[in-house]
Tab-separated table of C-alpha atoms in Angstrom:
chain	number	residue	atom	x	y	z
A	23	MET	CA	12.227	17.017	-18.760
A	24	THR	CA	9.186	17.415	-16.534
A	25	ASP	CA	9.359	20.067	-13.804
A	26	ALA	CA	8.285	18.015	-10.780
A	27	SER	CA	7.649	21.036	-8.572
A	28	ALA	CA	4.884	22.185	-10.932
A	29	LEU	CA	2.980	18.905	-10.576
A	30	PRO	CA	0.577	17.909	-7.781
A	31	TYR	CA	0.675	14.745	-5.685
A	32	ARG	CA	-1.752	11.952	-6.535
A	33	PRO	CA	-4.231	11.374	-3.669
A	34	CYS	CA	-3.783	7.796	-2.558
A	35	VAL	CA	-4.288	5.337	0.283
A	36	GLY	CA	-2.239	2.496	1.663
A	37	VAL	CA	-3.161	-0.522	3.760
A	38	MET	CA	-1.012	-2.288	6.309
A	39	LEU	CA	-2.765	-5.616	6.778
A	40	ILE	CA	-1.605	-7.722	9.712
A	41	ASN	CA	-2.499	-11.301	10.561
A	42	GLY	CA	-3.081	-12.812	14.009
A	43	GLU	CA	0.654	-13.288	14.552
A	44	GLY	CA	1.426	-9.682	13.573
A	45	GLY	CA	2.836	-10.522	10.155
A	46	ILE	CA	2.386	-7.821	7.517
A	47	PHE	CA	0.917	-8.625	4.095
A	48	ALA	CA	3.524	-8.015	1.379
A	49	GLY	CA	2.875	-8.458	-2.330
A	50	ARG	CA	5.590	-8.723	-4.954
A	51	ARG	CA	4.896	-6.217	-7.731
A	52	ILE	CA	4.013	-7.914	-10.992
A	53	ASP	CA	5.224	-5.044	-13.197
A	54	THR	CA	8.953	-5.228	-12.455
A	55	ALA	CA	11.660	-7.866	-12.675
A	56	ALA	CA	13.217	-6.506	-9.475
A	57	PRO	CA	12.107	-8.138	-6.210
A	58	ALA	CA	9.896	-5.168	-5.255
A	59	TRP	CA	7.493	-5.947	-2.418
A	60	GLN	CA	4.865	-3.579	-1.092
A	61	MET	CA	1.638	-3.271	0.851
A	62	PRO	CA	-1.683	-2.706	-0.958
A	63	GLN	CA	-2.162	0.870	-2.089
A	64	GLY	CA	-3.866	2.922	-4.765
A	65	GLY	CA	-5.658	6.071	-5.783
A	66	ILE	CA	-8.732	7.598	-4.222
A	67	ASP	CA	-11.668	7.727	-6.652
A	68	ALA	CA	-13.923	10.773	-6.970
A	69	GLY	CA	-16.525	10.870	-4.184
A	70	GLU	CA	-14.715	8.212	-2.153
A	71	SER	CA	-13.443	8.709	1.391
A	72	PRO	CA	-9.877	7.578	2.116
A	73	ARG	CA	-11.169	4.697	4.266
A	74	GLN	CA	-13.566	3.565	1.513
A	75	ALA	CA	-10.669	3.716	-0.957
A	76	ALA	CA	-8.497	1.639	1.387
A	77	LEU	CA	-11.120	-1.100	1.609
A	78	ARG	CA	-11.675	-1.039	-2.167
A	79	GLU	CA	-7.935	-1.247	-2.903
A	80	LEU	CA	-7.590	-4.108	-0.419
A	81	ARG	CA	-10.432	-5.965	-2.158
A	82	GLU	CA	-9.047	-5.281	-5.653
A	83	GLU	CA	-5.474	-6.302	-4.829
A	84	THR	CA	-6.009	-9.182	-2.371
A	85	GLY	CA	-9.581	-10.338	-2.941
A	86	LEU	CA	-10.339	-9.684	0.742
A	87	THR	CA	-13.713	-8.189	1.572
A	88	GLU	CA	-14.583	-5.902	4.457
A	89	ASP	CA	-16.057	-8.754	6.525
A	90	LEU	CA	-12.601	-10.426	6.629
A	91	VAL	CA	-10.796	-7.468	8.201
A	92	GLU	CA	-11.221	-5.261	11.230
A	93	PHE	CA	-10.152	-1.643	11.427
A	94	VAL	CA	-7.321	-1.044	13.912
A	95	ALA	CA	-5.915	2.443	13.258
A	96	GLU	CA	-5.435	5.301	10.821
A	97	ALA	CA	-2.087	7.077	10.476
A	98	PRO	CA	-2.373	10.609	11.881
A	99	ASP	CA	-0.994	12.424	8.834
A	100	TRP	CA	-0.769	12.234	5.068
A	101	VAL	CA	2.659	11.106	3.867
A	102	THR	CA	4.174	11.978	0.508
A	103	TYR	CA	6.839	10.663	-1.788
A	104	ASP	CA	8.283	11.934	-5.053
A	105	LEU	CA	8.837	9.699	-8.046
A	106	PRO	CA	12.462	9.136	-9.045
A	107	PRO	CA	13.521	11.024	-12.208
A	108	ASP	CA	13.369	7.903	-14.407
A	109	LEU	CA	9.646	7.433	-13.582
A	110	LEU	CA	8.602	11.091	-13.555
A	111	GLY	CA	6.440	11.816	-16.584
A	112	ARG	CA	6.042	8.097	-17.362
A	113	VAL	CA	3.503	6.921	-14.770
A	114	TRP	CA	-0.040	8.237	-14.191
A	115	GLY	CA	0.075	9.990	-17.569
A	116	GLY	CA	2.787	12.323	-16.320
A	117	ARG	CA	0.197	14.276	-14.299
A	118	PHE	CA	1.710	13.763	-10.818
A	119	ARG	CA	5.083	14.260	-9.122
A	120	GLY	CA	4.413	11.442	-6.664
A	121	GLN	CA	1.750	10.449	-4.184
A	122	LYS	CA	0.257	11.748	-0.963
A	123	GLN	CA	-1.032	8.778	0.964
A	124	ARG	CA	-3.351	8.167	3.882
A	125	TRP	CA	-2.526	4.857	5.599
A	126	PHE	CA	-4.834	2.450	7.418
A	127	LEU	CA	-4.089	-0.563	9.595
A	128	PHE	CA	-6.467	-3.518	9.377
A	129	ARG	CA	-6.287	-6.912	11.071
A	130	PHE	CA	-7.031	-9.919	8.859
A	131	THR	CA	-9.575	-12.180	10.533
A	132	GLY	CA	-9.873	-14.754	7.772
A	133	ARG	CA	-7.782	-17.652	6.492
A	134	ASP	CA	-4.772	-17.432	4.185
A	135	ASP	CA	-6.608	-19.429	1.505
A	136	GLN	CA	-9.090	-16.542	1.236
A	137	VAL	CA	-6.365	-14.240	-0.116
A	138	ASN	CA	-6.685	-14.048	-3.903
A	139	ILE	CA	-4.154	-11.908	-5.776
A	140	ALA	CA	-5.349	-13.217	-9.183
A	141	ALA	CA	-7.439	-10.100	-9.769
A	142	GLU	CA	-8.855	-8.690	-13.004
A	143	HIS	CA	-5.867	-6.316	-13.109
A	144	PRO	CA	-3.327	-8.073	-10.861
A	145	GLU	CA	-0.730	-5.996	-9.025
A	146	PHE	CA	1.146	-8.845	-7.340
A	147	SER	CA	2.751	-12.040	-8.628
A	148	GLU	CA	3.056	-13.566	-5.143
A	149	TRP	CA	2.443	-12.635	-1.525
A	150	ARG	CA	3.582	-13.518	1.990
A	151	TRP	CA	3.444	-12.397	5.635
A	152	ILE	CA	6.612	-10.630	6.791
A	153	GLY	CA	7.858	-8.636	9.762
A	154	ALA	CA	8.093	-4.845	9.868
A	155	ASP	CA	11.881	-4.752	9.493
A	156	GLU	CA	11.745	-7.091	6.489
A	157	MET	CA	9.001	-4.898	4.969
A	158	LEU	CA	11.275	-1.868	5.241
A	159	GLU	CA	14.083	-3.756	3.496
A	160	ALA	CA	11.809	-5.132	0.751
A	161	ILE	CA	10.248	-1.852	-0.421
A	162	VAL	CA	11.723	0.047	-3.369
A	163	PRO	CA	14.168	2.707	-2.112
A	164	PHE	CA	12.109	5.746	-3.176
A	165	LYS	CA	9.190	4.592	-0.980
A	166	ARG	CA	11.288	3.583	2.039
A	167	ALA	CA	10.817	6.874	3.950
A	168	VAL	CA	7.036	6.515	3.601
A	169	TYR	CA	7.145	2.949	4.889
A	170	GLU	CA	9.318	4.023	7.823
A	171	GLN	CA	6.666	6.601	8.766
A	172	VAL	CA	3.867	4.036	8.378
A	173	VAL	CA	5.656	1.422	10.492
A	174	ALA	CA	6.381	4.076	13.152
A	175	ALA	CA	2.719	5.160	13.203
A	176	PHE	CA	1.459	1.581	13.597
A	177	ARG	CA	4.327	0.172	15.716
A	178	PRO	CA	2.204	0.219	18.940
A	179	HIS	CA	-0.137	-2.315	17.260
A	180	LEU	CA	2.644	-4.636	16.028
A	181	PRO	CA	4.303	-7.387	18.070
């Protein structure tokens, strides 16, 4: 059994991408049979700022480039979550207890047909635009508190 308290959090970013109607991009995770939907997110590479990481993760997971989005806001604080016991020691080589995430809100200025989730290492099997409340219901339970904080931080920018 891995002692979670002895492990650090993985530095990570998340992106809430909204369209012109205020819908939030949600991708269905490709690595689970459960209907697990989430927003784009991923680790921060060495030498990369959180905002640079957010734009890179968005490009890698959705195919959207920086010219197709506009920056709206950055969440004021890092948020953390711990992995559930059944995942602890199994993901990220067992090196992390969970993630500490910096979240960014971007507005999509392109067309839906420019979204391309068929990446080199795809994360999502399908995607759609959903409302904030539906996003909170669709996320896996151990990330729900993070998503509640993210939605609260960006609520002034949502319809």
